[in-house]
Amino acid sequence: MQLTINGKARSFDLAQMNVAQLVEQLALVGKRLAIELNGEIVPRSQFADTQLSDGDKLEIVGAVGGG
Amino acid sequence: MSDLLKIANKTYQSRLLVGTGKYKDFAETRAAIDASGAEIITVAIRRTNIGQTAGEPSLLDFLPPEEFTYLPNTAGCYSADEAVRTLRLARELLDGHQLVKLEVLGDPNTLYPNMTETLAATKTLVKDGFDVMVYCSDDPIIAKQLEEIGCCAVMPLASLIGSGMGILNPWNLQIIIENAKIPVLVDAGVGTASDAAIAMELGCQGVLMNTAIAAAKNPVLMAGAMKKAVEAGREAYLAGRMPKKLYSASPSSPTAGLIS
């Protein structure tokens, strides 16, 4: 599966994947983050129920130092 | 004396709000914030580093959201749409947290706010249930319009972000404070402790700063200075200063009993 994550193209071996599995693949489990899939926020409670498709665009964000 | 800062129906002991950017490392960030006594701390929302080593510390490890009130900002946003999108992500990130700082910039050199976009974003966010603290120009009409839209605090600049130039237009700030029924906080431009004290003496409900502390030679020491300045300025405001006079015909010492 081919995805664009935070502006970069990435390929995954899995043909079927949900958002929870993607978080695992990216070694981000347990990190506080928010995810947008094709411009729509995916609530954390729905990670496992949200299937990804080839060509999806995701933004994965966290909190950093700022003023 | 109980004199609490009240924002969006929540009260705070500290009237100093601080940013978490530009520090040497997270340990220094934490030490400075502890010294400042701040309860509300701003954070930025940015793309997560993917492929980051799993154990690498994050800001949240040093500043747990359970200990502080996080104020996610929209720094770096140049349109209402980007700002709204960022804060919706922040709300998801922080488990439904509604208190946010909106800033929509107009120009990368000065970081001056774009008030047209800011007004538009405020409308959308207020409708969407956010408690919005708005970074704005020191224009009394704009400040009133933001209040009418329903933001929970207006935060006019003292001077440009990161400039450390202090309060350039105390007269405008005074008009904004006099007209406002919601808290007015100075955000941006404070350079040193006296600037923060002056903002509070003018009647601001609080001061938000980042660079003045982070870019000091000794940030932790400056954080303590800012805490005292905000408290001193607040107390002076509440005490009510003596009127200014060119000279006084009443000396402080008795006129009787002089030796001759």
Short mmCIF file of C-alpha atoms in Angstrom, two decimals:
data_model
loop_
_atom_site.label_atom_id
_atom_site.label_comp_id
_atom_site.label_asym_id
_atom_site.label_seq_id
_atom_site.Cartn_x
_atom_site.Cartn_y
_atom_site.Cartn_z
CA MET A 1 0.00 0.00 0.00
CA GLN A 2 1.22 3.47 -0.92
CA LEU A 3 0.46 6.34 1.48
CA THR A 4 1.51 9.95 1.81
CA ILE A 5 2.34 10.67 5.45
CA ASN A 6 3.29 14.16 6.56
CA GLY A 7 4.02 15.05 2.98
CA LYS A 8 6.25 12.05 2.23
CA ALA A 9 5.42 8.97 0.15
CA ARG A 10 5.72 5.67 2.01
CA SER A 11 5.06 2.08 0.95
CA PHE A 12 3.84 -0.68 3.20
CA ASP A 13 3.88 -4.44 2.59
CA LEU A 14 0.39 -4.91 3.96
CA ALA A 15 -2.41 -4.86 1.39
CA GLN A 16 -5.01 -4.12 4.07
CA MET A 17 -4.33 -1.79 6.93
CA ASN A 18 -6.29 0.30 9.41
CA VAL A 19 -5.07 3.42 11.21
CA ALA A 20 -4.21 1.51 14.42
CA GLN A 21 -2.01 -0.86 12.40
CA LEU A 22 -0.34 2.10 10.70
CA VAL A 23 0.47 3.62 14.09
CA GLU A 24 2.10 0.30 15.00
CA GLN A 25 4.03 0.14 11.72
CA LEU A 26 5.40 3.63 12.38
CA ALA A 27 6.43 2.71 15.96
CA LEU A 28 4.20 5.46 17.33
CA VAL A 29 2.15 3.35 19.74
CA GLY A 30 1.65 5.13 23.05
CA LYS A 31 2.67 8.53 21.67
CA ARG A 32 0.23 11.37 22.05
CA LEU A 33 -0.76 12.30 18.53
CA ALA A 34 -3.65 13.34 16.32
CA ILE A 35 -4.28 12.02 12.84
CA GLU A 36 -5.97 13.52 9.83
CA LEU A 37 -6.92 11.24 6.96
CA ASN A 38 -7.53 13.03 3.66
CA GLY A 39 -8.30 16.22 5.57
CA GLU A 40 -10.66 14.67 8.12
CA ILE A 41 -9.66 14.01 11.74
CA VAL A 42 -9.77 10.36 12.78
CA PRO A 43 -10.71 10.18 16.48
CA ARG A 44 -8.38 7.91 18.48
CA SER A 45 -11.34 5.70 19.39
CA GLN A 46 -11.82 4.96 15.68
CA PHE A 47 -8.23 4.10 14.71
CA ALA A 48 -8.93 0.36 14.56
CA ASP A 49 -12.16 0.83 12.58
CA THR A 50 -10.71 3.16 9.98
CA GLN A 51 -9.40 1.29 6.94
CA LEU A 52 -6.77 2.89 4.77
CA SER A 53 -6.73 2.81 0.98
CA ASP A 54 -3.94 3.11 -1.53
CA GLY A 55 -3.13 6.80 -2.16
CA ASP A 56 -4.49 8.10 1.16
CA LYS A 57 -2.93 11.24 2.54
CA LEU A 58 -2.31 11.44 6.28
CA GLU A 59 -1.10 14.09 8.65
CA ILE A 60 0.21 12.89 12.00
CA VAL A 61 0.85 15.67 14.52
CA GLY A 62 2.01 16.13 18.07
CA ALA A 63 2.66 18.96 20.53
CA VAL A 64 6.06 20.66 20.45
CA GLY A 65 7.60 23.67 22.18
CA GLY A 66 6.17 26.96 20.97
CA GLY A 67 5.10 30.41 22.04
CA MET B 1 -5.96 38.15 49.19
CA SER B 2 -7.80 36.12 46.64
CA ASP B 3 -7.18 37.62 43.23
CA LEU B 4 -7.53 34.95 40.62
CA LEU B 5 -7.27 35.12 36.87
CA LYS B 6 -10.48 33.81 35.35
CA ILE B 7 -10.54 32.59 31.77
CA ALA B 8 -13.46 30.69 30.26
CA ASN B 9 -14.89 29.87 33.72
CA LYS B 10 -11.66 28.43 35.06
CA THR B 11 -9.50 30.22 37.60
CA TYR B 12 -5.72 30.43 37.84
CA GLN B 13 -3.37 31.69 40.56
CA SER B 14 -0.73 32.84 38.08
CA ARG B 15 -1.23 35.71 35.68
CA LEU B 16 1.90 34.83 33.77
CA LEU B 17 1.41 32.56 30.77
CA VAL B 18 4.50 31.22 29.09
CA GLY B 19 5.54 29.62 25.87
CA THR B 20 7.64 26.47 25.64
CA GLY B 21 9.71 27.27 22.55
CA LYS B 22 13.34 28.31 21.96
CA TYR B 23 14.86 26.66 25.05
CA LYS B 24 18.19 24.82 25.01
CA ASP B 25 16.56 21.53 26.01
CA PHE B 26 13.48 20.17 27.75
CA ALA B 27 15.16 20.26 31.17
CA GLU B 28 15.74 24.00 30.81
CA THR B 29 12.16 24.46 29.56
CA ARG B 30 10.86 22.73 32.65
CA ALA B 31 13.13 24.63 35.06
CA ALA B 32 12.14 27.99 33.56
CA ILE B 33 8.45 27.18 33.66
CA ASP B 34 8.71 26.08 37.28
CA ALA B 35 10.50 29.33 38.14
CA SER B 36 7.82 31.35 36.30
CA GLY B 37 5.02 29.78 38.31
CA ALA B 38 2.93 29.67 35.13
CA GLU B 39 -0.05 27.34 35.05
CA ILE B 40 -0.99 27.94 31.42
CA ILE B 41 1.67 27.02 28.87
CA THR B 42 1.50 27.35 25.12
CA VAL B 43 2.50 24.58 22.74
CA ALA B 44 2.69 24.36 18.98
CA ILE B 45 1.18 21.61 16.84
CA ARG B 46 3.59 20.12 14.33
CA ARG B 47 4.06 17.01 12.20
CA THR B 48 5.36 14.11 14.27
CA ASN B 49 8.86 12.94 13.42
CA ILE B 50 8.39 9.55 11.84
CA GLY B 51 11.23 7.12 12.27
CA GLN B 52 12.18 8.93 15.45
CA THR B 53 13.91 6.61 17.93
CA ALA B 54 11.19 5.12 20.07
CA GLY B 55 12.58 6.24 23.44
CA GLU B 56 13.31 9.85 22.45
CA PRO B 57 11.83 12.24 25.03
CA SER B 58 9.04 14.60 24.08
CA LEU B 59 7.90 17.91 25.52
CA LEU B 60 4.98 16.13 27.17
CA ASP B 61 7.32 13.92 29.21
CA PHE B 62 8.75 17.04 30.83
CA LEU B 63 5.51 19.01 31.04
CA PRO B 64 2.72 16.50 31.65
CA PRO B 65 -0.67 17.81 30.49
CA GLU B 66 -2.09 16.73 33.87
CA GLU B 67 0.11 19.31 35.63
CA PHE B 68 -0.47 22.31 33.36
CA THR B 69 -3.21 23.85 31.29
CA TYR B 70 -2.01 23.44 27.74
CA LEU B 71 -2.73 26.29 25.38
CA PRO B 72 -2.19 24.97 21.86
CA ASN B 73 -1.39 27.75 19.41
CA THR B 74 -1.59 28.28 15.67
CA ALA B 75 1.88 29.75 15.25
CA GLY B 76 2.95 29.64 11.63
CA CYS B 77 -0.61 29.76 10.25
CA TYR B 78 -1.28 32.43 7.64
CA SER B 79 -4.96 31.73 6.93
CA ALA B 80 -8.13 31.17 8.94
CA ASP B 81 -8.53 27.70 7.41
CA GLU B 82 -5.05 26.55 8.44
CA ALA B 83 -5.53 27.90 11.95
CA VAL B 84 -8.91 26.21 12.41
CA ARG B 85 -7.56 22.93 11.05
CA THR B 86 -4.58 23.10 13.43
CA LEU B 87 -6.75 23.73 16.48
CA ARG B 88 -9.15 20.92 15.60
CA LEU B 89 -6.15 18.60 15.53
CA ALA B 90 -5.00 20.07 18.84
CA ARG B 91 -8.37 19.35 20.38
CA GLU B 92 -8.15 15.73 19.28
CA LEU B 93 -4.54 15.53 20.47
CA LEU B 94 -5.43 16.89 23.93
CA ASP B 95 -8.58 14.79 24.47
CA GLY B 96 -11.23 17.37 23.71
CA HIS B 97 -9.41 20.31 25.31
CA GLN B 98 -11.16 23.56 24.28
CA LEU B 99 -8.92 26.41 25.46
CA VAL B 100 -6.76 27.55 22.55
CA LYS B 101 -4.63 30.45 21.40
CA LEU B 102 -5.46 31.71 17.95
CA GLU B 103 -2.91 33.64 15.98
CA VAL B 104 -3.08 34.15 12.25
CA LEU B 105 0.00 35.82 10.89
CA GLY B 106 0.09 38.28 8.04
CA ASP B 107 3.74 38.60 7.19
CA PRO B 108 6.76 36.33 7.80
CA ASN B 109 9.15 39.22 8.48
CA THR B 110 7.22 41.04 11.16
CA LEU B 111 4.87 38.22 12.24
CA TYR B 112 2.23 40.95 12.47
CA PRO B 113 -1.24 39.40 12.80
CA ASN B 114 -3.66 39.33 9.87
CA MET B 115 -6.80 40.54 11.61
CA THR B 116 -9.18 39.83 8.71
CA GLU B 117 -8.26 36.16 8.79
CA THR B 118 -8.12 36.18 12.60
CA LEU B 119 -11.70 37.49 12.83
CA ALA B 120 -12.89 34.82 10.39
CA ALA B 121 -11.13 32.04 12.30
CA THR B 122 -12.48 33.31 15.64
CA LYS B 123 -16.04 33.08 14.28
CA THR B 124 -15.57 29.48 13.14
CA LEU B 125 -13.85 28.38 16.33
CA VAL B 126 -16.38 30.00 18.67
CA LYS B 127 -19.21 28.29 16.73
CA ASP B 128 -17.31 25.03 17.02
CA GLY B 129 -17.24 25.29 20.84
CA PHE B 130 -13.65 26.40 21.40
CA ASP B 131 -12.62 28.84 24.14
CA VAL B 132 -10.48 31.15 22.05
CA MET B 133 -7.77 33.46 23.35
CA VAL B 134 -6.91 35.69 20.42
CA TYR B 135 -3.55 37.24 19.60
CA CYS B 136 -4.36 40.55 17.94
CA SER B 137 -3.13 43.97 16.95
CA ASP B 138 -3.51 46.70 19.57
CA ASP B 139 -6.51 48.16 17.74
CA PRO B 140 -9.40 48.91 20.14
CA ILE B 141 -12.05 48.39 17.45
CA ILE B 142 -10.70 44.97 16.45
CA ALA B 143 -10.45 43.99 20.12
CA LYS B 144 -14.11 44.91 20.63
CA GLN B 145 -15.15 42.98 17.51
CA LEU B 146 -13.33 39.89 18.77
CA GLU B 147 -15.14 40.21 22.09
CA GLU B 148 -18.49 40.51 20.31
CA ILE B 149 -17.80 37.37 18.31
CA GLY B 150 -17.38 35.55 21.61
CA CYS B 151 -13.69 34.93 22.23
CA CYS B 152 -12.77 34.38 25.90
CA ALA B 153 -9.77 36.73 25.97
CA VAL B 154 -8.09 39.25 23.71
CA MET B 155 -4.32 39.33 23.63
CA PRO B 156 -3.01 42.46 21.91
CA LEU B 157 0.68 42.64 21.12
CA ALA B 158 2.91 44.94 23.17
CA SER B 159 5.25 44.97 20.18
CA LEU B 160 6.18 42.46 17.48
CA ILE B 161 6.62 38.77 18.36
CA GLY B 162 10.14 38.05 19.57
CA SER B 163 11.20 41.70 19.32
CA GLY B 164 11.56 42.41 23.05
CA MET B 165 10.68 46.04 22.34
CA GLY B 166 8.26 46.34 25.24
CA ILE B 167 4.92 48.17 25.20
CA LEU B 168 4.96 50.54 22.25
CA ASN B 169 1.46 51.90 22.59
CA PRO B 170 0.30 51.94 26.21
CA TRP B 171 -2.50 54.35 25.27
CA ASN B 172 -4.14 51.91 22.89
CA LEU B 173 -3.77 49.14 25.43
CA GLN B 174 -5.48 51.31 28.01
CA ILE B 175 -8.42 51.95 25.66
CA ILE B 176 -8.72 48.23 24.94
CA ILE B 177 -8.68 47.42 28.67
CA GLU B 178 -11.23 50.12 29.51
CA ASN B 179 -13.65 48.90 26.84
CA ALA B 180 -13.30 45.16 27.43
CA LYS B 181 -15.63 42.95 29.44
CA ILE B 182 -13.35 39.95 28.89
CA PRO B 183 -9.75 39.53 30.05
CA VAL B 184 -7.10 41.47 28.15
CA LEU B 185 -3.63 39.92 28.21
CA VAL B 186 -0.52 41.30 26.59
CA ASP B 187 0.95 38.74 24.24
CA ALA B 188 4.25 39.31 22.44
CA GLY B 189 6.91 41.96 22.63
CA VAL B 190 7.73 41.90 26.33
CA GLY B 191 11.52 42.14 26.69
CA THR B 192 12.24 42.37 30.37
CA ALA B 193 10.58 42.42 33.77
CA SER B 194 9.63 46.10 33.79
CA ASP B 195 7.66 45.61 30.53
CA ALA B 196 5.56 42.93 32.20
CA ALA B 197 5.06 45.10 35.28
CA ILE B 198 3.90 48.02 33.13
CA ALA B 199 1.41 45.80 31.29
CA MET B 200 -0.06 44.71 34.61
CA GLU B 201 -0.08 48.26 36.03
CA LEU B 202 -2.12 49.32 33.00
CA GLY B 203 -4.75 46.80 34.09
CA CYS B 204 -4.03 43.79 31.93
CA GLN B 205 -5.33 40.56 33.41
CA GLY B 206 -2.16 38.74 32.48
CA VAL B 207 0.90 38.56 30.27
CA LEU B 208 1.93 35.87 27.83
CA MET B 209 5.57 35.60 26.84
CA ASN B 210 8.14 33.18 25.49
CA THR B 211 11.25 34.78 24.02
CA ALA B 212 11.78 37.25 26.89
CA ILE B 213 12.45 34.25 29.12
CA ALA B 214 13.91 31.73 26.67
CA ALA B 215 16.34 34.19 25.06
CA ALA B 216 17.60 35.68 28.33
CA LYS B 217 21.20 34.77 29.18
CA ASN B 218 19.84 32.99 32.23
CA PRO B 219 16.29 31.89 31.35
CA VAL B 220 15.50 30.39 34.75
CA LEU B 221 16.50 33.57 36.57
CA MET B 222 14.49 35.69 34.11
CA ALA B 223 11.47 33.43 34.59
CA GLY B 224 11.57 34.22 38.31
CA ALA B 225 11.95 37.92 37.55
CA MET B 226 8.89 37.82 35.30
CA LYS B 227 6.85 36.08 37.97
CA LYS B 228 7.68 38.84 40.44
CA ALA B 229 7.11 41.60 37.86
CA VAL B 230 3.65 40.31 36.99
CA GLU B 231 2.74 40.02 40.67
CA ALA B 232 4.19 43.45 41.50
CA GLY B 233 2.43 45.08 38.56
CA ARG B 234 -0.87 43.47 39.50
CA GLU B 235 -0.60 44.58 43.13
CA ALA B 236 0.32 48.11 42.08
CA TYR B 237 -2.72 48.18 39.79
CA LEU B 238 -5.02 46.97 42.57
CA ALA B 239 -3.43 49.35 45.08
CA GLY B 240 -4.09 52.31 42.79
CA ARG B 241 -1.12 54.52 42.11
CA MET B 242 -0.74 58.08 43.38
CA PRO B 243 -1.49 60.77 40.82
CA LYS B 244 1.44 62.09 38.81
CA LYS B 245 2.38 65.67 39.58
CA LEU B 246 5.16 67.82 38.22
CA TYR B 247 6.20 68.69 41.78
CA SER B 248 4.71 68.37 45.22
CA ALA B 249 4.07 71.05 47.84
CA SER B 250 3.67 68.38 50.53
CA PRO B 251 6.94 66.78 51.62
CA SER B 252 6.93 63.28 53.10
CA SER B 253 8.65 64.38 56.30
CA PRO B 254 7.06 66.67 58.92
CA THR B 255 7.55 70.38 58.40
CA ALA B 256 7.43 71.00 62.19
CA GLY B 257 10.22 70.25 64.65
CA LEU B 258 13.10 71.30 62.46
CA ILE B 259 16.27 72.19 64.39
CA SER B 260 17.31 75.78 64.18
#
